[in-house]
CSV table of C-alpha atoms in Angstrom, one decimal:
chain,number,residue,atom,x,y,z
T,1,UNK,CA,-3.0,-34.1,1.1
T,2,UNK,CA,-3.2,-35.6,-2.2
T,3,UNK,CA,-5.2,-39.1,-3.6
T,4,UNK,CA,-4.4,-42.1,-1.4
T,5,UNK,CA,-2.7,-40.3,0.9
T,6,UNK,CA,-2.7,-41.1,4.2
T,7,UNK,CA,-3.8,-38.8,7.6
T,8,UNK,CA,-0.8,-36.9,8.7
T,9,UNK,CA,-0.3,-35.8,12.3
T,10,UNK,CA,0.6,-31.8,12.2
T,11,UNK,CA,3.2,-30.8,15.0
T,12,UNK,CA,2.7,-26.8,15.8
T,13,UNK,CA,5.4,-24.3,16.5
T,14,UNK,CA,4.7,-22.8,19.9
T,15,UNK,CA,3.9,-19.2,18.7
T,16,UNK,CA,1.6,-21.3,16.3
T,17,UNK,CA,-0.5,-22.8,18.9
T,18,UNK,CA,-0.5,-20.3,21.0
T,19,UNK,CA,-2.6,-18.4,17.9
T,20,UNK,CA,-4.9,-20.9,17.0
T,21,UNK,CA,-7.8,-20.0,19.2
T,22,UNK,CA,-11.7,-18.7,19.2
T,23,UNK,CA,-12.2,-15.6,18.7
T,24,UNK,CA,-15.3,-13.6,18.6
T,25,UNK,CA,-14.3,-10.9,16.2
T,26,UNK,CA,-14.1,-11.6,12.2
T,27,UNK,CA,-10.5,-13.0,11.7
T,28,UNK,CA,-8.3,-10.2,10.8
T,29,UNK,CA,-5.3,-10.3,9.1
T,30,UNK,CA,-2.2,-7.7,8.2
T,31,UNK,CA,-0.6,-8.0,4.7
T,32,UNK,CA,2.2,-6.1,4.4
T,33,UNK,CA,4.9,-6.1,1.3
T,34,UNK,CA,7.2,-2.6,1.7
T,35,UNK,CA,7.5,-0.4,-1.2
T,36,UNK,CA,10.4,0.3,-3.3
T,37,UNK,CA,12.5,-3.1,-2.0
T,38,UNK,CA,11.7,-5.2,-5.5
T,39,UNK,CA,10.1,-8.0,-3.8
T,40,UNK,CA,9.1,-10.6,-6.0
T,41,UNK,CA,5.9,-10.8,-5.3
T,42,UNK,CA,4.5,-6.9,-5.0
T,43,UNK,CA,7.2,-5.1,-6.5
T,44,UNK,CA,5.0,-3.9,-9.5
T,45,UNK,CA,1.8,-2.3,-9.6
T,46,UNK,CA,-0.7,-4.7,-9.1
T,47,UNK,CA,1.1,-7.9,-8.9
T,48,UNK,CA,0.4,-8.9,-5.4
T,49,UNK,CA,-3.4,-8.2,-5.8
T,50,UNK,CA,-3.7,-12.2,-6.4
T,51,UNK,CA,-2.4,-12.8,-2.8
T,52,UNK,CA,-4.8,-10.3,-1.4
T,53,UNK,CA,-7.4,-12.3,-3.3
T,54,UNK,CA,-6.5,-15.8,-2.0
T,55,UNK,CA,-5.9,-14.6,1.8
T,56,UNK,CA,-9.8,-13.8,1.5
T,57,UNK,CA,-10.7,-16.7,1.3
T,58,UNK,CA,-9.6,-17.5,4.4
T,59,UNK,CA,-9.8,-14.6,6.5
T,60,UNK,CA,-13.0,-12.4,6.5
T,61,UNK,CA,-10.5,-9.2,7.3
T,62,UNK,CA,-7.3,-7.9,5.1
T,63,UNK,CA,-5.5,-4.8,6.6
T,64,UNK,CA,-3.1,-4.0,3.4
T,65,UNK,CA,-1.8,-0.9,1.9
T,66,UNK,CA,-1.5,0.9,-1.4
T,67,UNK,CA,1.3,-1.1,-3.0
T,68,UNK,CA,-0.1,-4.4,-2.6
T,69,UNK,CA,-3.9,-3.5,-4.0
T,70,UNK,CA,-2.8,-0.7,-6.2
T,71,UNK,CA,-2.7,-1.9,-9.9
T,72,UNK,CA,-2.5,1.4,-12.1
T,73,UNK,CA,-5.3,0.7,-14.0
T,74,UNK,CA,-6.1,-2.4,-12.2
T,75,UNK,CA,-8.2,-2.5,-9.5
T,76,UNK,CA,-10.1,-5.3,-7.4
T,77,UNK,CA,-12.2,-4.3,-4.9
T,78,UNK,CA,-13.6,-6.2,-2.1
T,79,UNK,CA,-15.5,-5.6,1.0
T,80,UNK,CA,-12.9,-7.8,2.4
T,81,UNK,CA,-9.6,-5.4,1.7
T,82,UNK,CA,-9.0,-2.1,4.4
T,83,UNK,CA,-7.1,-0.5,2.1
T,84,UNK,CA,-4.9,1.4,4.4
T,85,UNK,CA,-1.8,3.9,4.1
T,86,UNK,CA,1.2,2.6,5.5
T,87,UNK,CA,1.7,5.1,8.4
T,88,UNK,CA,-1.8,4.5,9.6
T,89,UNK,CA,-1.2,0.8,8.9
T,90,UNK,CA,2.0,1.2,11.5
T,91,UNK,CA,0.1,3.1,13.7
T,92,UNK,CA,-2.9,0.6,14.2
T,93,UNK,CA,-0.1,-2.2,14.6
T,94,UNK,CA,1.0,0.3,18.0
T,95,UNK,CA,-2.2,0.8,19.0
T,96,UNK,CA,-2.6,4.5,18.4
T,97,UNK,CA,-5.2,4.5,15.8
T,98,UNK,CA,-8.3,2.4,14.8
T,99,UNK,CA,-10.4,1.8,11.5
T,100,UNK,CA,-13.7,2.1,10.7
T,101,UNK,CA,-15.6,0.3,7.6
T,102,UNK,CA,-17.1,3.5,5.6
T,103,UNK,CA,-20.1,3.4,2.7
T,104,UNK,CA,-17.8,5.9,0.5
T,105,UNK,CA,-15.7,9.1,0.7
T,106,UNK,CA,-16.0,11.9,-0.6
T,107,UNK,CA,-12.1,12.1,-2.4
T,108,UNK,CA,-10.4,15.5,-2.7
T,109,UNK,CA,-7.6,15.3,-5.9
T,110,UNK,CA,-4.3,16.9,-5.6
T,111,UNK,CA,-2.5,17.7,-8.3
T,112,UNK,CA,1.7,19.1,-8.4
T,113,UNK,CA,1.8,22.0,-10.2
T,114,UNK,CA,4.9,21.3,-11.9
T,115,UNK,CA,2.5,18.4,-14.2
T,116,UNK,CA,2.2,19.3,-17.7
T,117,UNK,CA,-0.9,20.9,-18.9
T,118,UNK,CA,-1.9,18.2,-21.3
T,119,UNK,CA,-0.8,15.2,-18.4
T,120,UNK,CA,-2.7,17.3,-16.4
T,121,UNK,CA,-6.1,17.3,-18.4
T,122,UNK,CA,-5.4,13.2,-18.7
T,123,UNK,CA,-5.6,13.0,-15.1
T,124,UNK,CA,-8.8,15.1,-14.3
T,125,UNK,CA,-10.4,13.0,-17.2
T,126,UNK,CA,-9.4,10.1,-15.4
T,127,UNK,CA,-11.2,11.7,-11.9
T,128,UNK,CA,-14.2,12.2,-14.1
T,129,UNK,CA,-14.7,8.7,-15.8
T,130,UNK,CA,-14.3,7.4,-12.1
T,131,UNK,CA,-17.2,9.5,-11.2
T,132,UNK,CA,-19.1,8.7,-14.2
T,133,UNK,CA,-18.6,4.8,-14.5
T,134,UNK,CA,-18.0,3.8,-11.3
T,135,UNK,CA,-19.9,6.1,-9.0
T,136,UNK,CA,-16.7,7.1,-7.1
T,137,UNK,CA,-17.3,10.6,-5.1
T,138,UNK,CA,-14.3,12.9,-6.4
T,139,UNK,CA,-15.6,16.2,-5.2
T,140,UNK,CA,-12.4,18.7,-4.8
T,141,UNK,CA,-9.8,19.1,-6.9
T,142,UNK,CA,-6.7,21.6,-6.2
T,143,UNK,CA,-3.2,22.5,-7.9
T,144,UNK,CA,0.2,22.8,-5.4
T,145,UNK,CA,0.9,26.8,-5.2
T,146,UNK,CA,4.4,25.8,-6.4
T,147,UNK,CA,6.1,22.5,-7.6
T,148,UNK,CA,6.5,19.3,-5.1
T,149,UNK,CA,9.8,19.0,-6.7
T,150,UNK,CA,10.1,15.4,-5.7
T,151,UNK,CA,13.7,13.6,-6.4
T,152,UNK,CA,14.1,9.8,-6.5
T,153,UNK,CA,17.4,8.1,-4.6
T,154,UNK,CA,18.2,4.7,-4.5
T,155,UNK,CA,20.1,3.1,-1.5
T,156,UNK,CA,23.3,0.6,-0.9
T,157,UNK,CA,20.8,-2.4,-0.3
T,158,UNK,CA,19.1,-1.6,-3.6
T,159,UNK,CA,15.8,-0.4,-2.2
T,160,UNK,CA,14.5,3.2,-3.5
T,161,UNK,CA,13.9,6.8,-1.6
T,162,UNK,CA,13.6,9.9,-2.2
T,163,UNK,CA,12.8,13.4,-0.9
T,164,UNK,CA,10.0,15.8,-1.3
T,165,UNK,CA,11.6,19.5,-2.0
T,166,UNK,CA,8.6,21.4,-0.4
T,167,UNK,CA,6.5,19.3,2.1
T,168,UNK,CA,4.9,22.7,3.1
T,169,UNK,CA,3.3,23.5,-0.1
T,170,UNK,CA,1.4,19.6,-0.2
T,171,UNK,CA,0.2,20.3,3.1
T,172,UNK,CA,-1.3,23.4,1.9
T,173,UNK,CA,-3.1,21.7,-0.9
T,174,UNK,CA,-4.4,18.9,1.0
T,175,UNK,CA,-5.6,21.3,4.0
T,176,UNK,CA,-7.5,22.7,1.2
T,177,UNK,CA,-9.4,19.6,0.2
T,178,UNK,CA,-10.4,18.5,3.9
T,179,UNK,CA,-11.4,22.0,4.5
T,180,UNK,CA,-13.6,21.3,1.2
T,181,UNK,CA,-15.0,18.8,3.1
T,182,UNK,CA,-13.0,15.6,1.5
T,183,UNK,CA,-12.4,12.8,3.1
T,184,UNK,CA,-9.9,11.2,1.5
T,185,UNK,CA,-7.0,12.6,-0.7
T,186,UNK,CA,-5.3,10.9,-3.6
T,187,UNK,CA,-2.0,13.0,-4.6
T,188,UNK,CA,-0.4,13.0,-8.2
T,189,UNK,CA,2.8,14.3,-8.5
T,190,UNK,CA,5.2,14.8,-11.0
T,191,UNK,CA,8.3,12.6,-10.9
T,192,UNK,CA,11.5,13.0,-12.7
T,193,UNK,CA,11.5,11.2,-16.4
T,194,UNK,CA,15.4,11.0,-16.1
T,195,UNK,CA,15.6,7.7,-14.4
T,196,UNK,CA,18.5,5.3,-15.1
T,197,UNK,CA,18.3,3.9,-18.3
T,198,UNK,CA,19.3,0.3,-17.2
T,199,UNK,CA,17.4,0.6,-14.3
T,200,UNK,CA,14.2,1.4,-16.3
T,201,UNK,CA,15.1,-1.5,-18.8
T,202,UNK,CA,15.5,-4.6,-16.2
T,203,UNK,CA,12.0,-2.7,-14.3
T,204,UNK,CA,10.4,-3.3,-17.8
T,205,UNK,CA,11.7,-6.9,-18.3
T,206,UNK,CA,10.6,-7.6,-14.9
T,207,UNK,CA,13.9,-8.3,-12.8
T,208,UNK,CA,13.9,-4.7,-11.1
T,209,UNK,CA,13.6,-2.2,-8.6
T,210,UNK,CA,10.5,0.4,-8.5
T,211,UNK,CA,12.4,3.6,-8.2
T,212,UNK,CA,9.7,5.9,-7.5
T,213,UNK,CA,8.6,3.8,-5.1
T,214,UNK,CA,10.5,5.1,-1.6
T,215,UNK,CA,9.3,8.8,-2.6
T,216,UNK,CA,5.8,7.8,-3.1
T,217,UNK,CA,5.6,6.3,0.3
T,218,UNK,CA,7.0,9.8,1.3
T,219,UNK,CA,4.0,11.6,0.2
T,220,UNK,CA,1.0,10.0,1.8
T,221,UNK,CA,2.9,8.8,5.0
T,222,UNK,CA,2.9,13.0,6.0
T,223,UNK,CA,-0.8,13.9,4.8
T,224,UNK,CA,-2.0,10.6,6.6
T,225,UNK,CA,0.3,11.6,9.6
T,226,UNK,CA,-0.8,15.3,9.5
T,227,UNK,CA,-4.1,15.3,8.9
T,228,UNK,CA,-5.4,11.8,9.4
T,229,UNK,CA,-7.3,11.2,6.7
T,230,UNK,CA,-6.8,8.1,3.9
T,231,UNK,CA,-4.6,9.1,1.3
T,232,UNK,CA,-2.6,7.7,-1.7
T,233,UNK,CA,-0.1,8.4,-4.5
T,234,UNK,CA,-0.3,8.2,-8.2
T,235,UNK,CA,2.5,9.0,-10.0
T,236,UNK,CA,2.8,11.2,-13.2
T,237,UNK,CA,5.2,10.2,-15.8
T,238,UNK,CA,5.6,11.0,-19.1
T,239,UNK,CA,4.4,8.3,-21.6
T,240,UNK,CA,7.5,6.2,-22.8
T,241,UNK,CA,8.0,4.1,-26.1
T,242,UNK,CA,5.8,0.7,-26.7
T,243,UNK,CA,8.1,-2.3,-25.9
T,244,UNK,CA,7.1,-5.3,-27.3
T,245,UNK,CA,9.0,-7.7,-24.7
T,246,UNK,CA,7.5,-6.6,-21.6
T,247,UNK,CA,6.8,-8.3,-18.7
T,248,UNK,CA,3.7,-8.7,-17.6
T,249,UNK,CA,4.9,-7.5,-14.2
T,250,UNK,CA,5.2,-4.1,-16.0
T,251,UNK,CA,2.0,-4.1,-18.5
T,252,UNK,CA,-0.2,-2.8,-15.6
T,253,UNK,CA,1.8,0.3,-15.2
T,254,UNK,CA,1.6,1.3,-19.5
T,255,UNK,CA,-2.2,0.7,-20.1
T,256,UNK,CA,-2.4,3.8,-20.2
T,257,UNK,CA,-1.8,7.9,-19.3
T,258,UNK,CA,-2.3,7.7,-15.6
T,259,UNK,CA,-2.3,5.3,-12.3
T,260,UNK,CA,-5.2,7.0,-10.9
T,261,UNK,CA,-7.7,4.5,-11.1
T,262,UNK,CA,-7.0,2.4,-8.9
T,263,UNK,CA,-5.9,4.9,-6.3
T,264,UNK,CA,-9.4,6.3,-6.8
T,265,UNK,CA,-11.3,3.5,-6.4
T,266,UNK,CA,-9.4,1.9,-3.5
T,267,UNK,CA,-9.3,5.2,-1.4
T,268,UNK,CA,-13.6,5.6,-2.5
T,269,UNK,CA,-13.7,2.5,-0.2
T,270,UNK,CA,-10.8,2.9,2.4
T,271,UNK,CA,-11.7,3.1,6.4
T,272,UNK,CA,-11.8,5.8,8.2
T,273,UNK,CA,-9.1,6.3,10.6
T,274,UNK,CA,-10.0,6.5,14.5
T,275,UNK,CA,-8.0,8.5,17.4
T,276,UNK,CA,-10.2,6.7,20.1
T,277,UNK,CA,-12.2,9.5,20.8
T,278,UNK,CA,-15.0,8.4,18.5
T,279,UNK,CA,-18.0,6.7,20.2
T,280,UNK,CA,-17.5,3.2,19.4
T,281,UNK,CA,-18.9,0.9,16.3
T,282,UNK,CA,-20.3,-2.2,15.4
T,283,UNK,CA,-17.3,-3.3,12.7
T,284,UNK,CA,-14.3,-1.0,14.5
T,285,UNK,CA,-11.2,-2.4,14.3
T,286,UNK,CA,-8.3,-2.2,16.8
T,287,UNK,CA,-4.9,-3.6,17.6
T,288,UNK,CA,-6.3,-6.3,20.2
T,289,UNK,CA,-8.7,-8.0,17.0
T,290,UNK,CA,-5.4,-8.5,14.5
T,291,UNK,CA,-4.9,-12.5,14.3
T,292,UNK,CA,-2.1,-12.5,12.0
T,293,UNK,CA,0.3,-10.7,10.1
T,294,UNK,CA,2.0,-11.9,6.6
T,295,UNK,CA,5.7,-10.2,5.6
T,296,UNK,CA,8.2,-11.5,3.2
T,297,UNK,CA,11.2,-12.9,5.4
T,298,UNK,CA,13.7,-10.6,4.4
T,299,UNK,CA,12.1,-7.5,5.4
T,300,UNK,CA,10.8,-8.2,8.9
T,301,UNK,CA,12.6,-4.8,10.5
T,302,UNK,CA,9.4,-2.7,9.9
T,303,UNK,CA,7.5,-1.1,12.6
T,304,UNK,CA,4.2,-3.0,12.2
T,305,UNK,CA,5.7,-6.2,12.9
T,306,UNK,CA,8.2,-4.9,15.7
T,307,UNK,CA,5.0,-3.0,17.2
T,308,UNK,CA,3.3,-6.6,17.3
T,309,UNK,CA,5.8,-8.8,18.6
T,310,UNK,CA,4.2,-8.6,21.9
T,311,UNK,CA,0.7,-9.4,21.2
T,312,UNK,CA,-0.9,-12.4,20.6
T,313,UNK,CA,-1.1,-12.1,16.2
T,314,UNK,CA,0.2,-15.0,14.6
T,315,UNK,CA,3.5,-13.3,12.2
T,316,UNK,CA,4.1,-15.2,9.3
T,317,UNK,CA,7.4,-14.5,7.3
T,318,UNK,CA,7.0,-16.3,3.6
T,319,UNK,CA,10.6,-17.2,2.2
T,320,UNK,CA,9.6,-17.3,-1.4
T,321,UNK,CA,8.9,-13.3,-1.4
T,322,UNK,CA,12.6,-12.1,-2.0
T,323,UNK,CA,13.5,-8.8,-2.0
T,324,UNK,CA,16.5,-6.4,-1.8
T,325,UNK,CA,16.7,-6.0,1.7
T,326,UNK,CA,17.9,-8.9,4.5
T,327,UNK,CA,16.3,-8.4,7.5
T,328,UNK,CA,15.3,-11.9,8.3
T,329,UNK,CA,14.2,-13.6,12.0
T,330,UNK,CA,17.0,-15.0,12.9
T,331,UNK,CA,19.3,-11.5,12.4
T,332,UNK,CA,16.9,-10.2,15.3
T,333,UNK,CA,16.7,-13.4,17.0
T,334,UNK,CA,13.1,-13.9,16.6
T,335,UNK,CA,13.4,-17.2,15.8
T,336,UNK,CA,10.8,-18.3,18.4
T,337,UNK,CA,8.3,-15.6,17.5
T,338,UNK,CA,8.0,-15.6,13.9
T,339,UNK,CA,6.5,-18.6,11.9
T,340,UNK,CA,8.5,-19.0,8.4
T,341,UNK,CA,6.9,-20.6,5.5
T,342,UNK,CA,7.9,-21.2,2.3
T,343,UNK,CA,4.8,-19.6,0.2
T,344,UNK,CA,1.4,-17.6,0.2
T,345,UNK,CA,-0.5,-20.3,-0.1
T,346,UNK,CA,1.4,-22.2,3.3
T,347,UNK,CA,0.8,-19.1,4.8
């Protein structure tokens, strides 16, 4: 409400009042913007990190996931963030898994062996300055017996995928590193430089689809899922030519030689996930304590939100986050459950 205004009388949705209640945990909220779906808002490295920022303000909690908080060479952390891989993100959502605020990890790096010696060497030399200006723990680091030999896809919708050649040979590698005693694993692989020229070229004036993206998610969904430990993806990509138009959605992801930073960082300060059997914490984080979860309106298929719809979490959809995909409310009649607003800050 703005100068001379007068006192306005809010009306409440149902499924809004029935979430506004006491509550004697720390509010908790999910933010969750899918990867690989161009969404507006968190369809480049980094660029949503300003709504994880704001949503502290007001919640003392934020379950989010690599592509919202990873920024290449951008980082921001905050004690706030549980900076959490999407499977284990789904899984807490269902109830199967918990998280538990950690001092540090001790982070294992995997590296494809199909990277090029010199990209290579850039990439350990980032795991070193991490551990020399910012304290972060990278302990391990191991090389894939053979290639990942990862390949990119996109879909009908527009939204990207992709496969991973030899899921054996990165379970290998990253069995190595827990039996190391890491805690956490960040993965590089090598990804295919011949993407679609125009593809690239609207991705770098800001108007398009990641295409690494889907396959990325590929990657740390299994070593989360196998071995339940926090895990994330970097990328490695051959450098490509300066271009002086753009975006600033892009500039993030050609600072420089790697996106490792961030991943480090991030997964240095990522909860540890919980089967159930663990004697119980002050600060342990379940299903039952999630107050609210955030999703762009368009893509509300995804199993977190599906897994909550019977719980007592506020879901906001936010109809200003377009994206390639049109899975909205009212397709799966959830009219009635799910609140839609019109932006980040409403919601």
């Amino acid at each position: 409400l703005i100068q001379g205004a007068a006192c306005v009388a809010l009306t409440f949705s149902s499924s809004l009042e029935s979430a506004v209640r006491l509550s004697k945990h720390p509010y908790t909220a999910l933010l969750v913007i899918p990867t690989g779906i161009g969404a507006a808002m968190g369809g480049y490295a980094g660029d949503a990190l300003p709504i994880a920022r704001a949503f502290s303000g007001v919640a003392e909690r934020i379950v989010t996931h690599p592509n919202v908080l990873n920024g290449a060479m951008m980082y921001w952390p905050s004690d706030s963030f549980f900076y959490t891989e999407g499977y284990a993100l789904d899984e807490l959502a269902a109830g199967r898994l918990g998280l538990r605020p950690v001092t540090s990890h001790r982070v294992g790096l995997l590296l494809d062996a199909a990277i090029e010696p010199e990209l290579r060497l850039r990439h350990l030399q980032a795991a070193d300055a991490a551990r020399a200006t910012l304290g972060v723990i990278v302990s391990a680091y191991t090389v894939t017996d053979e290639p990942l030999d990862v390949e990119i896809q996109m879909s009908p919708a527009g939204a990207s995928w992709g496969t991973l050649q030899k899921p054996h040979v990165l379970l290998q590698s990253a069995r190595r590193l827990a039996e190391a005693g890491c805690t956490a694993i960040a993965v590089v692989a090598r990804f295919p430089d011949d993407e679609n020229e125009e593809m690239l070229a609207n991705y770098r004036a800001g108007v398009g689809v990641d295409a690494i993206a889907g396959a990325e998610a590929i990657i740390s969904h299994l070593i989360t899922k196998e071995l339940r430990l926090p895990c994330a993806h970097a990328p490695a990509l051959s450098p490509i030519d300066l271009d002086p138009e753009l975006s600033p959605r892009a500039c993030a992801e050609e600072l420089g030689h790697t996106f490792l930073p961030c991943v480090l960082v991030n997964l240095a300060m990522a909860p540890q996930l919980l089967n159930g059997t663990e004697p119980p914490q002050a600060g342990d984080l379940w299903r039952c304590e999630i107050d609210a979860m955030v999703i762009p309106v368009s893509a509300c298929g995804g199993a977190a939100m599906l897994s909550l719809l019977d719980s007592d979490a506020l879901i906001i959809a936010v109809e200003e986050n377009e994206c390639a995909l049109d899975v909205r409310p009212e397709s799966l009649e959830l009219e009635q459950r799910v609140v839609i607003v019109r932006s980040y800050m409403e919601a």
